[in-house]
Each structure stands twice: as C-alpha cells, then as structure tokens.
CSV table of C-alpha atoms and ligand atoms in Angstrom, one decimal:
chain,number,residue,atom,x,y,z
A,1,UNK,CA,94.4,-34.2,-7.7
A,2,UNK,CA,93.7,-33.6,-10.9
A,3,UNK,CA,90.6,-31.3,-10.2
A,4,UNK,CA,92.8,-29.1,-8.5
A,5,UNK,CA,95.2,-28.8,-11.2
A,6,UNK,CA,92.3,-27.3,-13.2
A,7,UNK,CA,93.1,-24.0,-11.3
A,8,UNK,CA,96.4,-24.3,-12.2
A,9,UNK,CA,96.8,-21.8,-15.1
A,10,UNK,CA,100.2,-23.9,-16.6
A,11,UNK,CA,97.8,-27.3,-16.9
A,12,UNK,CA,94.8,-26.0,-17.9
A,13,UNK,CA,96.1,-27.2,-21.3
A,14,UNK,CA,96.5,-30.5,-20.1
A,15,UNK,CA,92.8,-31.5,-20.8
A,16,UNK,CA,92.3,-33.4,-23.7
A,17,UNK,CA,91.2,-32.1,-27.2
A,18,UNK,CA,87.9,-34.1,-26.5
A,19,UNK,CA,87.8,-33.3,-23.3
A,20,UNK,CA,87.9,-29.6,-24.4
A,21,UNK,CA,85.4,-30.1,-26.8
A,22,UNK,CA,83.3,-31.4,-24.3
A,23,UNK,CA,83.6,-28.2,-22.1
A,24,UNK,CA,83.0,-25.7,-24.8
A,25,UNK,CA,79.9,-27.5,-26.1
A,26,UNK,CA,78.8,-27.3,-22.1
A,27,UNK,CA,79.7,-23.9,-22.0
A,28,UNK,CA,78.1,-22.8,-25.2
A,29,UNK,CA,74.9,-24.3,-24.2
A,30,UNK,CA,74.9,-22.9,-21.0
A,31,UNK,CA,75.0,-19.7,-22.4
A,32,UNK,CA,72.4,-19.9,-25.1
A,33,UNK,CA,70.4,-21.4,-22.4
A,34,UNK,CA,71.3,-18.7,-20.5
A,35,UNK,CA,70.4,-16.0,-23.2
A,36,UNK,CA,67.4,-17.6,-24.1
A,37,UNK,CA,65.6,-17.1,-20.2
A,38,UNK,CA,67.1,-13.3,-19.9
A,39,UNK,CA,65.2,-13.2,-23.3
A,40,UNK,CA,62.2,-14.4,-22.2
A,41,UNK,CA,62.7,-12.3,-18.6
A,42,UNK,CA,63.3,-9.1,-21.7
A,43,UNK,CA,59.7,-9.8,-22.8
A,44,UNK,CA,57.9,-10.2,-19.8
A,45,UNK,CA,59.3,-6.9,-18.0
A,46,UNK,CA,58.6,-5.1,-21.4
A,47,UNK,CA,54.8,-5.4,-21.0
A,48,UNK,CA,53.6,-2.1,-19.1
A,49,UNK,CA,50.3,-2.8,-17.5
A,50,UNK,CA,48.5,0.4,-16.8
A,51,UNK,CA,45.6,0.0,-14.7
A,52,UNK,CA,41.9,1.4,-14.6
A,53,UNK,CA,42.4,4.7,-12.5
A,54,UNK,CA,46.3,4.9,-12.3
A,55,UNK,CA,45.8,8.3,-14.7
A,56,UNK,CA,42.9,10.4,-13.1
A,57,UNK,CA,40.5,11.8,-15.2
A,58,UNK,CA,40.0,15.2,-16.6
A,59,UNK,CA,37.4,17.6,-17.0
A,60,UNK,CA,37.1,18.6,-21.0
A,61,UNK,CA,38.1,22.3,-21.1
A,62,UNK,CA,35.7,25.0,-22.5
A,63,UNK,CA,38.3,26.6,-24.9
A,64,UNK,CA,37.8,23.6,-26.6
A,65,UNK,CA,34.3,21.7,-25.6
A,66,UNK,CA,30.7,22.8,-25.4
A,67,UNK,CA,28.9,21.1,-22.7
A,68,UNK,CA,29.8,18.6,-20.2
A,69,UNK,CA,32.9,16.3,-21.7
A,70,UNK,CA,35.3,13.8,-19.9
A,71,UNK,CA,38.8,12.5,-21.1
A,72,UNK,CA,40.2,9.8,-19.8
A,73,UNK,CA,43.8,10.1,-21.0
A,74,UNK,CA,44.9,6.5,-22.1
A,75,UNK,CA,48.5,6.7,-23.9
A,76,UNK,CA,51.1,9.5,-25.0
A,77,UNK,CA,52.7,9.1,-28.6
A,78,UNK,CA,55.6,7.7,-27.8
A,79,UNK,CA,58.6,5.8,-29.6
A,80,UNK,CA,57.1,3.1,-30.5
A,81,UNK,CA,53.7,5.0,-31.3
A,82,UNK,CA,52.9,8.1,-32.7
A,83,UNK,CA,49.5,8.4,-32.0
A,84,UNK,CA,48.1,8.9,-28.2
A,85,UNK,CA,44.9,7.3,-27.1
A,86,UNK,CA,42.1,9.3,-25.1
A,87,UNK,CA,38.6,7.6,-24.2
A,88,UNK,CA,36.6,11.1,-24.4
A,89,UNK,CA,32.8,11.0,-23.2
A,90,UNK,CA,30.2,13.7,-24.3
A,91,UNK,CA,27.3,14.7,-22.0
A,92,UNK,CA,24.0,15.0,-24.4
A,93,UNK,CA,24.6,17.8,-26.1
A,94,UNK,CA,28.2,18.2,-25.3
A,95,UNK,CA,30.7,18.4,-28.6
A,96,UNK,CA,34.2,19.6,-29.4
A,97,UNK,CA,34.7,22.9,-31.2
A,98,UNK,CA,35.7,23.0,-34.8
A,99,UNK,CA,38.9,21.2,-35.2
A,100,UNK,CA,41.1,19.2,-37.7
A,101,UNK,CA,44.5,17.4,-36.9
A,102,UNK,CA,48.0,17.4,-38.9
A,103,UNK,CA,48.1,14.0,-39.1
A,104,UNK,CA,44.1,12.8,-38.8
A,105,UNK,CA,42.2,10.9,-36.3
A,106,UNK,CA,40.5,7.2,-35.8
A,107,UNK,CA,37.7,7.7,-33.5
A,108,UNK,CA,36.0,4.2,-32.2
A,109,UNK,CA,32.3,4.7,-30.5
A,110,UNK,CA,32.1,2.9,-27.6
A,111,UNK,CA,28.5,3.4,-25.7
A,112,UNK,CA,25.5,5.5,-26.9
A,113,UNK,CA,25.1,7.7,-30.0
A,114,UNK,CA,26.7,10.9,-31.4
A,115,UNK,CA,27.6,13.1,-34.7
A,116,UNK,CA,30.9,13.3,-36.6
A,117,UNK,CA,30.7,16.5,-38.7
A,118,UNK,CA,33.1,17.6,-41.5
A,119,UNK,CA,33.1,21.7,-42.6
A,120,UNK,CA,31.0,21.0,-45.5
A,121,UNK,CA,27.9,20.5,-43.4
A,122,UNK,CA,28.0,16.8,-43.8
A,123,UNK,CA,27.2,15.3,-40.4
A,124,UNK,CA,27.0,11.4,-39.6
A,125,UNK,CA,25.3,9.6,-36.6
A,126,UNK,CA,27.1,7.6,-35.2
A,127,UNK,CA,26.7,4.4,-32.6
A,128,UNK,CA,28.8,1.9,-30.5
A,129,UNK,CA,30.8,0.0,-32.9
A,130,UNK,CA,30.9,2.6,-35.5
A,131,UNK,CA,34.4,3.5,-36.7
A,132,UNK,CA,35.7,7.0,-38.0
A,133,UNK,CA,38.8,7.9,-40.0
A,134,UNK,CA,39.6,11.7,-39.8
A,135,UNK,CA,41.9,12.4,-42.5
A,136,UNK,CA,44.7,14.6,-42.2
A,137,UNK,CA,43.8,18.6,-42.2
A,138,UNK,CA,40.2,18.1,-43.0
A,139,UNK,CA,37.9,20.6,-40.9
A,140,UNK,CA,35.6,18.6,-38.3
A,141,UNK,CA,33.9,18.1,-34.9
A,142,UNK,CA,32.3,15.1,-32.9
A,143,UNK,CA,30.0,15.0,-29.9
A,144,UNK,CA,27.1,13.2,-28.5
A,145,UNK,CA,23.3,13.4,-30.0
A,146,UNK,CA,21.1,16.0,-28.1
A,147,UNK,CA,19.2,13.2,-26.0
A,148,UNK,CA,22.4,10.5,-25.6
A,149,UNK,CA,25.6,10.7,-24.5
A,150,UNK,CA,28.2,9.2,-26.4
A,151,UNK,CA,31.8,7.9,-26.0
A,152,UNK,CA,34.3,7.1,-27.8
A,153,UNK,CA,38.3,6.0,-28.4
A,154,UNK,CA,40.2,8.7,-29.9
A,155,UNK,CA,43.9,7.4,-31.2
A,156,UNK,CA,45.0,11.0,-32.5
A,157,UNK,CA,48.2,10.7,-34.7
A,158,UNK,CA,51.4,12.8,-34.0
A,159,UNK,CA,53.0,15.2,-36.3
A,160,UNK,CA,56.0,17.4,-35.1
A,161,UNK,CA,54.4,17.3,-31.5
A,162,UNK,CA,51.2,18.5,-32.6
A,163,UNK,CA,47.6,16.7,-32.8
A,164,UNK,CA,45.2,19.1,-33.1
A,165,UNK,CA,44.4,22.3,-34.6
A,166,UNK,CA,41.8,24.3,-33.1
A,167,UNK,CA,39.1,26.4,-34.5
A,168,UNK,CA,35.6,28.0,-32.9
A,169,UNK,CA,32.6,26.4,-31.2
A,170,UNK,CA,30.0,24.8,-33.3
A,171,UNK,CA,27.1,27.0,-32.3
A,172,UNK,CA,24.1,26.1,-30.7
A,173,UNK,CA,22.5,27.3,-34.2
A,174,UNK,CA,24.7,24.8,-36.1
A,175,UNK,CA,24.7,21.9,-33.5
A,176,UNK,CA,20.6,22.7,-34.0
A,177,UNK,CA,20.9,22.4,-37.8
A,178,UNK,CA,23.4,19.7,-38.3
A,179,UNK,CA,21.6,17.6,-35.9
A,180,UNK,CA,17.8,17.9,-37.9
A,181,UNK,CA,19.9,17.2,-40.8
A,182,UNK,CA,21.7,13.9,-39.8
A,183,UNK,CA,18.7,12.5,-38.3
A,184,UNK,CA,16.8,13.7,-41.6
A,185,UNK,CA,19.3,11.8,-43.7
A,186,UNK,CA,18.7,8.4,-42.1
A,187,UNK,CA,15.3,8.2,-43.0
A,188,UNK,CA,15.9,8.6,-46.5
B,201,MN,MN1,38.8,15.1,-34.2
C-alpha cells in the first residue's frame, strides 16, 4: 500500500514533485501556524498580574520620615524598568526628611493634599491629580499638609543601584515655616 511505503526511507522519493510541493507548503503552514499560537501563548504568560495585598505593607521608617507614613511597595527597577514604583501615604503632618535622588523622581498625588519642597525654601501644595518632576540631584522633601493626609505614586528612577540620597529631617520649625509660606503664596 502505498501509504505504507511512505515509511519506507528508499521510496520516500517516490512522491511526485507536486506532490512534494504539496507537503512542504502543508508543512510550512503548519508551522507558522504553529509559531504564531506559541506566540500568542508568549504574550499572554508574559503579563504578571500582581494583586492588591500580594506585597504587604510597610511602616515608613523614622531614619527617614517624620510622623506617621505608609509604603505600599509597588515595583522593583527591573530589566525592562529602571525606576521602582512605591504608593507612599503621609499622616497630617507626616513628611520625608531632606532628600534628593541620582537620577530624579515623578511623584503623582493620588488623595488629599500635601507640599513638595526644594532646598531653596520654595514649597508647592499640592492635590490629587497634581504631578511632580524631581530632577536629578536637586535637594527636596514631600509630605502631607498639617490638617490632610496625602498620597501619592512615587516612580523613583535607578542609577547604579541607588534611588535616593538622604539628608536630615525637615524640622518642626521649617515644616512650620514652609507651610505659612505655601499657603501664603496661593492667595497671591
Ligand atoms: Mn523625593
């Protein structure tokens, strides 16, 4: 039967040059259907779905906060990104110490209303929606208003493994002073 001769290694030539031609089209579709669904079965295992309270959250330390903070660690730099994502929420009152990063910071508000501060006594208020770009090596702080907590998306770039730089608290006398002054300026 000539099916069986198939296996036959000697008559495998035997099949016609159409017939041939028929088998590798077969075979080369096959394949790049084939390729196309491991593909598509690449893209869909490639999404990583993290979900609300796989990563626990943590309490702000003091060496580097003033009042009551919360981080909610989102995402580590990783290959594909080199700057990790922390939602960090600020107790009224509650800010970070002086800082700056090697490679700057965007900072998204989320919920209530705060203060981003820069070194030369600058300091804006800042509300849910509001967006901040912290520029490489430039001297700063963030934290809620005295009266309203505050939240927001930090996405801290990476440079050489570091993200921050850290400095001294922001005094009560400072927090006092930058606050009256920030308010102040949005009367004007
Ligand atoms: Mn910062």
């Amino acid at each position: 039967m000539r099916f069986l001769a198939c296996e036959s290694r000697s008559s495998q030539f035997a099949f016609s040059p159409w017939r041939q031609s028929i088998m590798f089209k077969t075979t080369v579709l096959l394949a790049g259907f084939a390729a196309l669904f491991a593909a598509q079965g690449a893209l869909a295992a490639g999404h990583v779905i993290q979900h609300a309270g796989d990563k626990p959250s943590v309490v702000g330390s003091s060496k580097i906060f003033t009042g009551k903070v919360r981080q909610d660690p989102i995402a580590s730099a990783d290959q594909y990104s080199h700057n990790g994502i922390t939602v960090v929420t600020f107790e009224p009152g509650a800010r970070t110490f002086w800082h700056s990063h090697p490679a700057g910071q965007r900072l998204l508000i989320v919920s209530g209303k705060g203060f981003v501060g820069t070194a030369d006594g600058v300091t804006h208020v800042v509300r849910a929606g509001d967006y901040v770009w912290c520029p490489p090596e430039i001297e700063h702080w963030h934290g809620a208003t005295p009266d309203t907590a505050m939240s927001h998306i930090a996405m801290t770039n990476n440079k050489d493994g570091k993200t921050a730089v850290w400095g001294k608290a922001v005094s009560d006398k400072e927090y006092a002073e930058f606050s009256a002054k920030a308010f102040d300026a949005l009367k004007k």
